[in-house]
Amino acid sequence: MGLFGTSGLRGLVNADLTPSLAVRVGMALGTFIRTGKVLVARDTRASGLMLENALVSGLMACGIATYCFGVLPTPVLAYLTVKLRANGGLMVTASHNPPQYNGIKIFDMDGMAYDEERQGKLEKIIDGGDFRLADWQNLGTVEYGDESQLYVDMVLKNITLGKKWRIVVDPGCGATSHIAPKIFKKLGCEVKAVNSQPDGFFPCRSPEPNAESLKPLSKIVRGLQADVGVAYDGDGDRAAFIDEKGAFVDFDRVLAAYAAHVLKRSGGGTVVTNVEASMCLEKMVEPLGGKVVRTRVGDVYVAEAVKKFGSVFGGEPCGAWIHPKHHYCPDGILSSVLLLRALEDEGKSLSEFVADAPSYPIVRKNIHCRNEVKHLAVKRAEDLLKRAFLDYKQISTVDGVRLSLMDGWVLVRASGTEPLIRLTVEGESLKTAKAIMDRALAAVKRALEDLEK
Ligand code: MG
């Protein structure tokens, strides 16, 4: 398996991801970009500073001018990379993963995360040890500073709120701890911040915001009778919401409702999501003359498609939304501010806004399959699935096999890390979803039997 995955480099600290590896990543990036300046930031993880120092050391060894901004959300670092015309941005983060993990995400001068091709080039430099080191008179430099105000100014310049929203902000002790409550206050909201003390052990809740980890936030929103609750993941590229009744807002439905809002305002266009998102997106977007493009799972692929198709909006149902008018990195803070703006424009509460998007049952099943053959098995299942669903409307193989049907869809893909084939089905009703699952399951099992013969 390669060093880099779809979200950059990620691993257990001092097991997979050591300072010596970080030095080599720094030297590889310095070798790759040859000259110029690189910005570095980190989320709140305990290992962040250790890895940052190692990266800086590697960059300096290659003569790169390095600027360290301390703890910042990933989208802020990506934004600053473009704004300050840096040649690259390095973010030390493991996003929503538990505290013992960390990672390195690399952005280019356009604020786009490095794709597989460029990560592959870095990996080759690391594997070969082909570092282009500067001579001793020309080592790089390091400066420490705080340029986050540039991002705050960008938000305040582009978005204004008319209503004094009563909002509970939950950064989960992550990278948005200071900046998110600050922005909402500047926008004139009445802000209650919880879990807003930066702490790399994430003592308050999991850095992954979901219905389970946000139960305490739901209670607080209800108790304070706030208008909305918003929570971010560890590095602030994802946002999750609690409505005015204290209910966790379904990721798929709020994504679809917000996409529809953007389309109404832009008068049509393309919206990008991944193969796993609910069909409620099509149901909301297509009647407005919009088109949905689906990519592989991973914000890098969504961002690439947003750029390629000139889309008006892109997002994944984990709460990572891309607002191409501002930049191409998923941005939790922008998402939450823009959602409030949308509620104002439509004169709706959050629960009313989301109620417009239909809710469909999703059924999931995993089948055990050896790692060596799981991808082949999914490929073999394609024909059998097509035969099992002769009336399918559309097929996509960007990530496994996904068939759109009249009354739902089915996705069959190999797990990235485990010896499993994952089946996901969505149907107009639970009965339909179960019926689709039964037929799909039979097809995948047939494919496996054929393989093992
Ligand atoms: Mg994240």
PDB file of N, CA and C in Angstrom, residues 77-140:
ATOM      1  N   LEU A  77      -6.073  27.367   5.983  1.00  0.00           N
ATOM      2  CA  LEU A  77      -4.720  27.193   5.419  1.00  0.00           C
ATOM      3  C   LEU A  77      -4.801  27.156   3.898  1.00  0.00           C
ATOM      4  N   ALA A  78      -5.794  26.422   3.368  1.00  0.00           N
ATOM      5  CA  ALA A  78      -5.934  26.324   1.907  1.00  0.00           C
ATOM      6  C   ALA A  78      -6.218  27.710   1.315  1.00  0.00           C
ATOM      7  N   TYR A  79      -7.093  28.450   1.971  1.00  0.00           N
ATOM      8  CA  TYR A  79      -7.420  29.798   1.495  1.00  0.00           C
ATOM      9  C   TYR A  79      -6.188  30.699   1.507  1.00  0.00           C
ATOM     10  N   LEU A  80      -5.419  30.655   2.602  1.00  0.00           N
ATOM     11  CA  LEU A  80      -4.236  31.515   2.730  1.00  0.00           C
ATOM     12  C   LEU A  80      -3.168  31.163   1.697  1.00  0.00           C
ATOM     13  N   THR A  81      -3.093  29.874   1.346  1.00  0.00           N
ATOM     14  CA  THR A  81      -2.102  29.444   0.353  1.00  0.00           C
ATOM     15  C   THR A  81      -2.324  30.196  -0.964  1.00  0.00           C
ATOM     16  N   VAL A  82      -3.598  30.348  -1.334  1.00  0.00           N
ATOM     17  CA  VAL A  82      -3.920  31.084  -2.558  1.00  0.00           C
ATOM     18  C   VAL A  82      -3.710  32.584  -2.340  1.00  0.00           C
ATOM     19  N   LYS A  83      -4.281  33.070  -1.261  1.00  0.00           N
ATOM     20  CA  LYS A  83      -4.286  34.510  -0.976  1.00  0.00           C
ATOM     21  C   LYS A  83      -2.864  35.071  -0.860  1.00  0.00           C
ATOM     22  N   LEU A  84      -1.983  34.324  -0.197  1.00  0.00           N
ATOM     23  CA  LEU A  84      -0.616  34.804   0.022  1.00  0.00           C
ATOM     24  C   LEU A  84       0.348  34.341  -1.080  1.00  0.00           C
ATOM     25  N   ARG A  85      -0.236  33.779  -2.144  1.00  0.00           N
ATOM     26  CA  ARG A  85       0.546  33.335  -3.308  1.00  0.00           C
ATOM     27  C   ARG A  85       1.718  32.451  -2.926  1.00  0.00           C
ATOM     28  N   ALA A  86       1.437  31.487  -2.053  1.00  0.00           N
ATOM     29  CA  ALA A  86       2.486  30.535  -1.695  1.00  0.00           C
ATOM     30  C   ALA A  86       2.553  29.452  -2.771  1.00  0.00           C
ATOM     31  N   ASN A  87       3.671  28.727  -2.794  1.00  0.00           N
ATOM     32  CA  ASN A  87       3.811  27.646  -3.764  1.00  0.00           C
ATOM     33  C   ASN A  87       3.193  26.352  -3.264  1.00  0.00           C
ATOM     34  N   GLY A  88       2.868  26.351  -1.982  1.00  0.00           N
ATOM     35  CA  GLY A  88       2.221  25.165  -1.438  1.00  0.00           C
ATOM     36  C   GLY A  88       1.777  25.404  -0.010  1.00  0.00           C
ATOM     37  N   GLY A  89       0.886  24.537   0.480  1.00  0.00           N
ATOM     38  CA  GLY A  89       0.437  24.610   1.865  1.00  0.00           C
ATOM     39  C   GLY A  89       0.466  23.211   2.465  1.00  0.00           C
ATOM     40  N   LEU A  90       0.989  23.118   3.677  1.00  0.00           N
ATOM     41  CA  LEU A  90       1.048  21.817   4.349  1.00  0.00           C
ATOM     42  C   LEU A  90       0.171  21.880   5.592  1.00  0.00           C
ATOM     43  N   MET A  91      -0.767  20.970   5.688  1.00  0.00           N
ATOM     44  CA  MET A  91      -1.653  20.941   6.844  1.00  0.00           C
ATOM     45  C   MET A  91      -1.395  19.661   7.631  1.00  0.00           C
ATOM     46  N   VAL A  92      -1.050  19.811   8.905  1.00  0.00           N
ATOM     47  CA  VAL A  92      -0.831  18.647   9.771  1.00  0.00           C
ATOM     48  C   VAL A  92      -2.150  18.339  10.469  1.00  0.00           C
ATOM     49  N   THR A  93      -2.837  17.298  10.017  1.00  0.00           N
ATOM     50  CA  THR A  93      -4.149  16.965  10.560  1.00  0.00           C
ATOM     51  C   THR A  93      -4.526  15.523  10.238  1.00  0.00           C
ATOM     52  N   ALA A  94      -5.324  14.931  11.115  1.00  0.00           N
ATOM     53  CA  ALA A  94      -5.967  13.653  10.782  1.00  0.00           C
ATOM     54  C   ALA A  94      -7.480  13.852  10.796  1.00  0.00           C
ATOM     55  N   SER A  95      -7.904  15.103  10.503  1.00  0.00           N
ATOM     56  CA  SER A  95      -9.326  15.397  10.320  1.00  0.00           C
ATOM     57  C   SER A  95     -10.197  14.948  11.489  1.00  0.00           C
ATOM     58  N   HIS A  96     -11.050  13.958  11.242  1.00  0.00           N
ATOM     59  CA  HIS A  96     -12.033  13.496  12.238  1.00  0.00           C
ATOM     60  C   HIS A  96     -11.554  12.231  12.954  1.00  0.00           C
ATOM     61  N   ASN A  97     -10.349  11.751  12.656  1.00  0.00           N
ATOM     62  CA  ASN A  97      -9.858  10.507  13.260  1.00  0.00           C
ATOM     63  C   ASN A  97      -9.522  10.700  14.741  1.00  0.00           C
ATOM     64  N   PRO A  98      -9.453   9.619  15.497  1.00  0.00           N
ATOM     65  CA  PRO A  98      -9.136   9.709  16.930  1.00  0.00           C
ATOM     66  C   PRO A  98      -7.781  10.377  17.191  1.00  0.00           C
ATOM     67  N   PRO A  99      -7.556  10.817  18.439  1.00  0.00           N
ATOM     68  CA  PRO A  99      -6.395  11.685  18.733  1.00  0.00           C
ATOM     69  C   PRO A  99      -5.030  11.037  18.518  1.00  0.00           C
ATOM     70  N   GLN A 100      -4.967   9.711  18.548  1.00  0.00           N
ATOM     71  CA  GLN A 100      -3.656   9.056  18.368  1.00  0.00           C
ATOM     72  C   GLN A 100      -3.197   9.068  16.907  1.00  0.00           C
ATOM     73  N   TYR A 101      -4.069   9.529  16.008  1.00  0.00           N
ATOM     74  CA  TYR A 101      -3.706   9.630  14.594  1.00  0.00           C
ATOM     75  C   TYR A 101      -3.251  11.045  14.265  1.00  0.00           C
ATOM     76  N   ASN A 102      -2.452  11.146  13.209  1.00  0.00           N
ATOM     77  CA  ASN A 102      -2.222  12.443  12.604  1.00  0.00           C
ATOM     78  C   ASN A 102      -1.961  12.226  11.126  1.00  0.00           C
ATOM     79  N   GLY A 103      -1.798  13.302  10.399  1.00  0.00           N
ATOM     80  CA  GLY A 103      -1.617  13.167   8.953  1.00  0.00           C
ATOM     81  C   GLY A 103      -1.071  14.444   8.359  1.00  0.00           C
ATOM     82  N   ILE A 104      -0.805  14.378   7.055  1.00  0.00           N
ATOM     83  CA  ILE A 104      -0.282  15.531   6.329  1.00  0.00           C
ATOM     84  C   ILE A 104      -1.073  15.675   5.036  1.00  0.00           C
ATOM     85  N   LYS A 105      -1.682  16.830   4.865  1.00  0.00           N
ATOM     86  CA  LYS A 105      -2.425  17.099   3.635  1.00  0.00           C
ATOM     87  C   LYS A 105      -1.722  18.240   2.916  1.00  0.00           C
ATOM     88  N   ILE A 106      -1.552  18.094   1.604  1.00  0.00           N
ATOM     89  CA  ILE A 106      -0.768  19.067   0.844  1.00  0.00           C
ATOM     90  C   ILE A 106      -1.655  19.808  -0.149  1.00  0.00           C
ATOM     91  N   PHE A 107      -1.528  21.127  -0.174  1.00  0.00           N
ATOM     92  CA  PHE A 107      -2.301  21.953  -1.110  1.00  0.00           C
ATOM     93  C   PHE A 107      -1.369  22.636  -2.094  1.00  0.00           C
ATOM     94  N   ASP A 108      -1.871  22.831  -3.317  1.00  0.00           N
ATOM     95  CA  ASP A 108      -1.060  23.538  -4.312  1.00  0.00           C
ATOM     96  C   ASP A 108      -1.400  25.031  -4.302  1.00  0.00           C
ATOM     97  N   MET A 109      -0.790  25.773  -5.206  1.00  0.00           N
ATOM     98  CA  MET A 109      -0.954  27.229  -5.200  1.00  0.00           C
ATOM     99  C   MET A 109      -2.377  27.667  -5.546  1.00  0.00           C
ATOM    100  N   ASP A 110      -3.194  26.744  -6.088  1.00  0.00           N
ATOM    101  CA  ASP A 110      -4.604  27.054  -6.342  1.00  0.00           C
ATOM    102  C   ASP A 110      -5.495  26.639  -5.171  1.00  0.00           C
ATOM    103  N   GLY A 111      -4.881  26.153  -4.085  1.00  0.00           N
ATOM    104  CA  GLY A 111      -5.668  25.713  -2.938  1.00  0.00           C
ATOM    105  C   GLY A 111      -6.324  24.362  -3.158  1.00  0.00           C
ATOM    106  N   MET A 112      -5.869  23.626  -4.174  1.00  0.00           N
ATOM    107  CA  MET A 112      -6.397  22.277  -4.421  1.00  0.00           C
ATOM    108  C   MET A 112      -5.504  21.266  -3.714  1.00  0.00           C
ATOM    109  N   ALA A 113      -6.128  20.281  -3.061  1.00  0.00           N
ATOM    110  CA  ALA A 113      -5.352  19.237  -2.406  1.00  0.00           C
ATOM    111  C   ALA A 113      -4.634  18.398  -3.464  1.00  0.00           C
ATOM    112  N   TYR A 114      -3.429  17.957  -3.140  1.00  0.00           N
ATOM    113  CA  TYR A 114      -2.674  17.112  -4.070  1.00  0.00           C
ATOM    114  C   TYR A 114      -3.475  15.853  -4.381  1.00  0.00           C
ATOM    115  N   ASP A 115      -3.551  15.517  -5.649  1.00  0.00           N
ATOM    116  CA  ASP A 115      -4.235  14.297  -6.071  1.00  0.00           C
ATOM    117  C   ASP A 115      -3.251  13.127  -6.055  1.00  0.00           C
ATOM    118  N   GLU A 116      -3.754  11.979  -6.495  1.00  0.00           N
ATOM    119  CA  GLU A 116      -2.925  10.765  -6.455  1.00  0.00           C
ATOM    120  C   GLU A 116      -1.652  10.907  -7.276  1.00  0.00           C
ATOM    121  N   GLU A 117      -1.781  11.598  -8.421  1.00  0.00           N
ATOM    122  CA  GLU A 117      -0.638  11.718  -9.324  1.00  0.00           C
ATOM    123  C   GLU A 117       0.512  12.485  -8.653  1.00  0.00           C
ATOM    124  N   ARG A 118       0.176  13.624  -8.071  1.00  0.00           N
ATOM    125  CA  ARG A 118       1.237  14.428  -7.443  1.00  0.00           C
ATOM    126  C   ARG A 118       1.743  13.781  -6.156  1.00  0.00           C
ATOM    127  N   GLN A 119       0.829  13.147  -5.426  1.00  0.00           N
ATOM    128  CA  GLN A 119       1.278  12.432  -4.222  1.00  0.00           C
ATOM    129  C   GLN A 119       2.212  11.290  -4.620  1.00  0.00           C
ATOM    130  N   GLY A 120       1.904  10.666  -5.759  1.00  0.00           N
ATOM    131  CA  GLY A 120       2.752   9.571  -6.267  1.00  0.00           C
ATOM    132  C   GLY A 120       4.156  10.063  -6.573  1.00  0.00           C
ATOM    133  N   LYS A 121       4.240  11.288  -7.100  1.00  0.00           N
ATOM    134  CA  LYS A 121       5.556  11.857  -7.419  1.00  0.00           C
ATOM    135  C   LYS A 121       6.371  12.085  -6.141  1.00  0.00           C
ATOM    136  N   LEU A 122       5.696  12.581  -5.104  1.00  0.00           N
ATOM    137  CA  LEU A 122       6.387  12.784  -3.822  1.00  0.00           C
ATOM    138  C   LEU A 122       6.867  11.442  -3.266  1.00  0.00           C
ATOM    139  N   GLU A 123       5.983  10.459  -3.381  1.00  0.00           N
ATOM    140  CA  GLU A 123       6.307   9.142  -2.852  1.00  0.00           C
ATOM    141  C   GLU A 123       7.531   8.557  -3.549  1.00  0.00           C
ATOM    142  N   LYS A 124       7.616   8.792  -4.847  1.00  0.00           N
ATOM    143  CA  LYS A 124       8.753   8.303  -5.616  1.00  0.00           C
ATOM    144  C   LYS A 124      10.051   8.964  -5.141  1.00  0.00           C
ATOM    145  N   ILE A 125       9.964  10.269  -4.877  1.00  0.00           N
ATOM    146  CA  ILE A 125      11.146  10.991  -4.379  1.00  0.00           C
ATOM    147  C   ILE A 125      11.562  10.412  -3.020  1.00  0.00           C
ATOM    148  N   ILE A 126      10.570  10.141  -2.162  1.00  0.00           N
ATOM    149  CA  ILE A 126      10.871   9.595  -0.834  1.00  0.00           C
ATOM    150  C   ILE A 126      11.475   8.197  -0.955  1.00  0.00           C
ATOM    151  N   ASP A 127      10.838   7.354  -1.785  1.00  0.00           N
ATOM    152  CA  ASP A 127      11.321   5.968  -1.947  1.00  0.00           C
ATOM    153  C   ASP A 127      12.754   5.944  -2.482  1.00  0.00           C
ATOM    154  N   GLY A 128      13.035   6.825  -3.442  1.00  0.00           N
ATOM    155  CA  GLY A 128      14.366   6.822  -4.054  1.00  0.00           C
ATOM    156  C   GLY A 128      15.381   7.615  -3.249  1.00  0.00           C
ATOM    157  N   GLY A 129      14.915   8.391  -2.278  1.00  0.00           N
ATOM    158  CA  GLY A 129      15.825   9.247  -1.515  1.00  0.00           C
ATOM    159  C   GLY A 129      16.460  10.322  -2.387  1.00  0.00           C
ATOM    160  N   ASP A 130      15.733  10.695  -3.469  1.00  0.00           N
ATOM    161  CA  ASP A 130      16.308  11.658  -4.422  1.00  0.00           C
ATOM    162  C   ASP A 130      16.013  13.093  -3.998  1.00  0.00           C
ATOM    163  N   PHE A 131      16.484  13.488  -2.851  1.00  0.00           N
ATOM    164  CA  PHE A 131      16.188  14.840  -2.372  1.00  0.00           C
ATOM    165  C   PHE A 131      17.188  15.835  -2.937  1.00  0.00           C
ATOM    166  N   ARG A 132      16.660  16.979  -3.332  1.00  0.00           N
ATOM    167  CA  ARG A 132      17.511  18.046  -3.863  1.00  0.00           C
ATOM    168  C   ARG A 132      17.813  19.001  -2.702  1.00  0.00           C
ATOM    169  N   LEU A 133      18.891  18.724  -1.967  1.00  0.00           N
ATOM    170  CA  LEU A 133      19.190  19.528  -0.774  1.00  0.00           C
ATOM    171  C   LEU A 133      19.983  20.784  -1.147  1.00  0.00           C
ATOM    172  N   ALA A 134      19.686  21.862  -0.440  1.00  0.00           N
ATOM    173  CA  ALA A 134      20.391  23.121  -0.693  1.00  0.00           C
ATOM    174  C   ALA A 134      21.780  23.066  -0.063  1.00  0.00           C
ATOM    175  N   ASP A 135      22.724  23.879  -0.573  1.00  0.00           N
ATOM    176  CA  ASP A 135      23.999  23.919   0.118  1.00  0.00           C
ATOM    177  C   ASP A 135      23.875  24.815   1.358  1.00  0.00           C
ATOM    178  N   TRP A 136      24.857  24.766   2.195  1.00  0.00           N
ATOM    179  CA  TRP A 136      24.692  25.335   3.540  1.00  0.00           C
ATOM    180  C   TRP A 136      24.437  26.830   3.550  1.00  0.00           C
ATOM    181  N   GLN A 137      24.865  27.539   2.506  1.00  0.00           N
ATOM    182  CA  GLN A 137      24.617  28.992   2.492  1.00  0.00           C
ATOM    183  C   GLN A 137      23.191  29.323   2.077  1.00  0.00           C
ATOM    184  N   ASN A 138      22.491  28.362   1.491  1.00  0.00           N
ATOM    185  CA  ASN A 138      21.183  28.648   0.904  1.00  0.00           C
ATOM    186  C   ASN A 138      20.030  27.886   1.551  1.00  0.00           C
ATOM    187  N   LEU A 139      20.194  27.593   2.817  1.00  0.00           N
ATOM    188  CA  LEU A 139      19.104  26.894   3.507  1.00  0.00           C
ATOM    189  C   LEU A 139      17.869  27.772   3.557  1.00  0.00           C
ATOM    190  N   GLY A 140      16.718  27.139   3.729  1.00  0.00           N
ATOM    191  CA  GLY A 140      15.471  27.892   3.798  1.00  0.00           C
ATOM    192  C   GLY A 140      15.314  28.610   5.120  1.00  0.00           C
TER     193      GLY A 140
END
